[in-house]
Amino acid sequence: MYKIAVLISGGGTNLQSIIDKVKAGYLDCKIEIVISDNEKAYGIERAKENDIYAVALSKKQYGDKLSDEILKISQERNVDLIVTAGFLSIIKGDLLKKFKNRIINIHPSLIPSFCGKGMYGLNVHEAAIEYGVKISGCTVHFVDEGTDTGPIIIQKSVPVFAEDTAEELQKRVLEKEHEALPEAIKLIETGKVKVHERKVIIENN
Ligand code: GAR
């Protein structure tokens, strides 16, 4: 069975969307492990409620070695794909090499807008509203050495209204995230995704 690891730092609504799609039979895979870099993350509870093995790796304890520990666990448990879903630590080193084009991330904007260092959570939506864009959305992309720079797999857009608060825009974008992330996982697990340099080619049917 295709095995995925989901990496989280917070509430884990994207994790929940994957759990729900596995339960519904849309995704034919097992969430082998949930890894959090924050022991208080609510996503850990979501995992436990669904009998999914979850570990919290404290940034204090692992520091620079956090990615190495994630690599060790992922290899021990024969993980096929790593999904970062609201995971705020940087992925680096051997983990990137050994899992090249096998780590995906969800970002709450249309990359290359409002991404990169410091752009996470509500900051992203505040920046989009302040800029005055009329469209925002979410992006699922492969993870490479940069921050939010890897090849793009799926993007979904939402309108931005003049009177929007960051929280309202976040809610609208999250609904699209919960569609996009399971869709990307399904495309990858069914072998429909090929990467040619920066371009991701998706096979029809
Ligand atoms: C999501 O909006 C995700 O796109 C974002 O954090 C939120 C996590 O929500 N990620 C980033 O901003 C990464 N740069 P969740 O814990 O409810 O899935």
mmCIF file with all atom_site columns, N, CA and C and ligand atoms in Angstrom, residues 11-14 86 106-108 119-121 174 177, ligand 1:
data_model
loop_
_atom_site.group_PDB
_atom_site.id
_atom_site.type_symbol
_atom_site.label_atom_id
_atom_site.label_alt_id
_atom_site.label_comp_id
_atom_site.label_asym_id
_atom_site.label_entity_id
_atom_site.label_seq_id
_atom_site.pdbx_PDB_ins_code
_atom_site.Cartn_x
_atom_site.Cartn_y
_atom_site.Cartn_z
_atom_site.occupancy
_atom_site.B_iso_or_equiv
_atom_site.pdbx_formal_charge
_atom_site.auth_seq_id
_atom_site.auth_comp_id
_atom_site.auth_asym_id
_atom_site.auth_atom_id
_atom_site.pdbx_PDB_model_num
ATOM   1  N N  . GLY A 1 11  ? -3.014 23.414 13.512 1.00 0.00 ? 11  GLY A N  1
ATOM   2  C CA . GLY A 1 11  ? -4.380 22.892 13.600 1.00 0.00 ? 11  GLY A CA 1
ATOM   3  C C  . GLY A 1 11  ? -4.649 21.645 12.782 1.00 0.00 ? 11  GLY A C  1
ATOM   4  N N  . GLY A 1 12  ? -3.995 21.527 11.650 1.00 0.00 ? 12  GLY A N  1
ATOM   5  C CA . GLY A 1 12  ? -4.109 20.292 10.878 1.00 0.00 ? 12  GLY A CA 1
ATOM   6  C C  . GLY A 1 12  ? -5.404 20.116 10.103 1.00 0.00 ? 12  GLY A C  1
ATOM   7  N N  . THR A 1 13  ? -6.008 21.219 9.627  1.00 0.00 ? 13  THR A N  1
ATOM   8  C CA . THR A 1 13  ? -7.222 21.019 8.813  1.00 0.00 ? 13  THR A CA 1
ATOM   9  C C  . THR A 1 13  ? -6.873 20.352 7.478  1.00 0.00 ? 13  THR A C  1
ATOM   10 N N  . ASN A 1 14  ? -5.691 20.626 6.947  1.00 0.00 ? 14  ASN A N  1
ATOM   11 C CA . ASN A 1 14  ? -5.291 19.931 5.716  1.00 0.00 ? 14  ASN A CA 1
ATOM   12 C C  . ASN A 1 14  ? -5.060 18.443 5.980  1.00 0.00 ? 14  ASN A C  1
ATOM   13 N N  . GLY A 1 86  ? 1.114  22.842 6.425  1.00 0.00 ? 86  GLY A N  1
ATOM   14 C CA . GLY A 1 86  ? 1.196  23.791 7.529  1.00 0.00 ? 86  GLY A CA 1
ATOM   15 C C  . GLY A 1 86  ? 2.372  23.448 8.439  1.00 0.00 ? 86  GLY A C  1
ATOM   16 N N  . ILE A 1 106 ? 1.755  22.424 0.673  1.00 0.00 ? 106 ILE A N  1
ATOM   17 C CA . ILE A 1 106 ? 0.623  23.284 0.300  1.00 0.00 ? 106 ILE A CA 1
ATOM   18 C C  . ILE A 1 106 ? 0.910  24.682 0.819  1.00 0.00 ? 106 ILE A C  1
ATOM   19 N N  . HIS A 1 107 ? 0.717  25.662 -0.068 1.00 0.00 ? 107 HIS A N  1
ATOM   20 C CA . HIS A 1 107 ? 0.959  27.066 0.315  1.00 0.00 ? 107 HIS A CA 1
ATOM   21 C C  . HIS A 1 107 ? -0.310 27.875 0.025  1.00 0.00 ? 107 HIS A C  1
ATOM   22 N N  . PRO A 1 108 ? -0.685 28.796 0.942  1.00 0.00 ? 108 PRO A N  1
ATOM   23 C CA . PRO A 1 108 ? -1.970 29.491 0.771  1.00 0.00 ? 108 PRO A CA 1
ATOM   24 C C  . PRO A 1 108 ? -1.929 30.748 -0.093 1.00 0.00 ? 108 PRO A C  1
ATOM   25 N N  . MET A 1 119 ? 6.415  34.130 4.908  1.00 0.00 ? 119 MET A N  1
ATOM   26 C CA . MET A 1 119 ? 5.057  34.064 4.353  1.00 0.00 ? 119 MET A CA 1
ATOM   27 C C  . MET A 1 119 ? 4.397  32.748 4.753  1.00 0.00 ? 119 MET A C  1
ATOM   28 N N  . TYR A 1 120 ? 3.704  32.794 5.876  1.00 0.00 ? 120 TYR A N  1
ATOM   29 C CA . TYR A 1 120 ? 2.951  31.624 6.311  1.00 0.00 ? 120 TYR A CA 1
ATOM   30 C C  . TYR A 1 120 ? 1.686  32.089 7.026  1.00 0.00 ? 120 TYR A C  1
ATOM   31 N N  . GLY A 1 121 ? 0.717  31.198 7.059  1.00 0.00 ? 121 GLY A N  1
ATOM   32 C CA . GLY A 1 121 ? -0.531 31.483 7.776  1.00 0.00 ? 121 GLY A CA 1
ATOM   33 C C  . GLY A 1 121 ? -1.159 32.811 7.373  1.00 0.00 ? 121 GLY A C  1
ATOM   34 N N  . LEU A 1 174 ? -8.640 28.167 2.379  1.00 0.00 ? 174 LEU A N  1
ATOM   35 C CA . LEU A 1 174 ? -8.534 26.833 3.011  1.00 0.00 ? 174 LEU A CA 1
ATOM   36 C C  . LEU A 1 174 ? -9.480 25.824 2.363  1.00 0.00 ? 174 LEU A C  1
ATOM   37 N N  . GLU A 1 177 ? -7.724 24.609 -0.474 1.00 0.00 ? 177 GLU A N  1
ATOM   38 C CA . GLU A 1 177 ? -6.583 23.777 -0.070 1.00 0.00 ? 177 GLU A CA 1
ATOM   39 C C  . GLU A 1 177 ? -7.045 22.345 0.195  1.00 0.00 ? 177 GLU A C  1
HETATM 40 C C1 . GAR B 2 .   ? -2.544 26.325 5.647  1.00 0.00 ? 1   GAR B C1 1
HETATM 41 O O1 . GAR B 2 .   ? -3.257 27.444 5.177  1.00 0.00 ? 1   GAR B O1 1
HETATM 42 C C2 . GAR B 2 .   ? -1.286 26.139 4.838  1.00 0.00 ? 1   GAR B C2 1
HETATM 43 O O2 . GAR B 2 .   ? -1.438 26.426 3.474  1.00 0.00 ? 1   GAR B O2 1
HETATM 44 C C3 . GAR B 2 .   ? -0.368 27.119 5.507  1.00 0.00 ? 1   GAR B C3 1
HETATM 45 O O3 . GAR B 2 .   ? -0.617 26.963 6.872  1.00 0.00 ? 1   GAR B O3 1
HETATM 46 C C4 . GAR B 2 .   ? -1.991 26.591 7.054  1.00 0.00 ? 1   GAR B C4 1
HETATM 47 C C5 . GAR B 2 .   ? -2.034 25.361 7.913  1.00 0.00 ? 1   GAR B C5 1
HETATM 48 O O4 . GAR B 2 .   ? -3.368 25.048 8.215  1.00 0.00 ? 1   GAR B O4 1
HETATM 49 N N1 . GAR B 2 .   ? 0.990  26.913 5.163  1.00 0.00 ? 1   GAR B N1 1
HETATM 50 C C6 . GAR B 2 .   ? 1.857  27.901 5.020  1.00 0.00 ? 1   GAR B C6 1
HETATM 51 O O5 . GAR B 2 .   ? 1.566  29.076 5.177  1.00 0.00 ? 1   GAR B O5 1
HETATM 52 C C7 . GAR B 2 .   ? 3.257  27.458 4.629  1.00 0.00 ? 1   GAR B C7 1
HETATM 53 N N2 . GAR B 2 .   ? 4.002  28.543 4.076  1.00 0.00 ? 1   GAR B N2 1
HETATM 54 P P1 . GAR B 2 .   ? -3.765 23.639 8.801  1.00 0.00 ? 1   GAR B P1 1
HETATM 55 O O6 . GAR B 2 .   ? -2.805 23.337 9.961  1.00 0.00 ? 1   GAR B O6 1
HETATM 56 O O7 . GAR B 2 .   ? -5.171 23.854 9.280  1.00 0.00 ? 1   GAR B O7 1
HETATM 57 O O8 . GAR B 2 .   ? -3.664 22.628 7.702  1.00 0.00 ? 1   GAR B O8 1
#
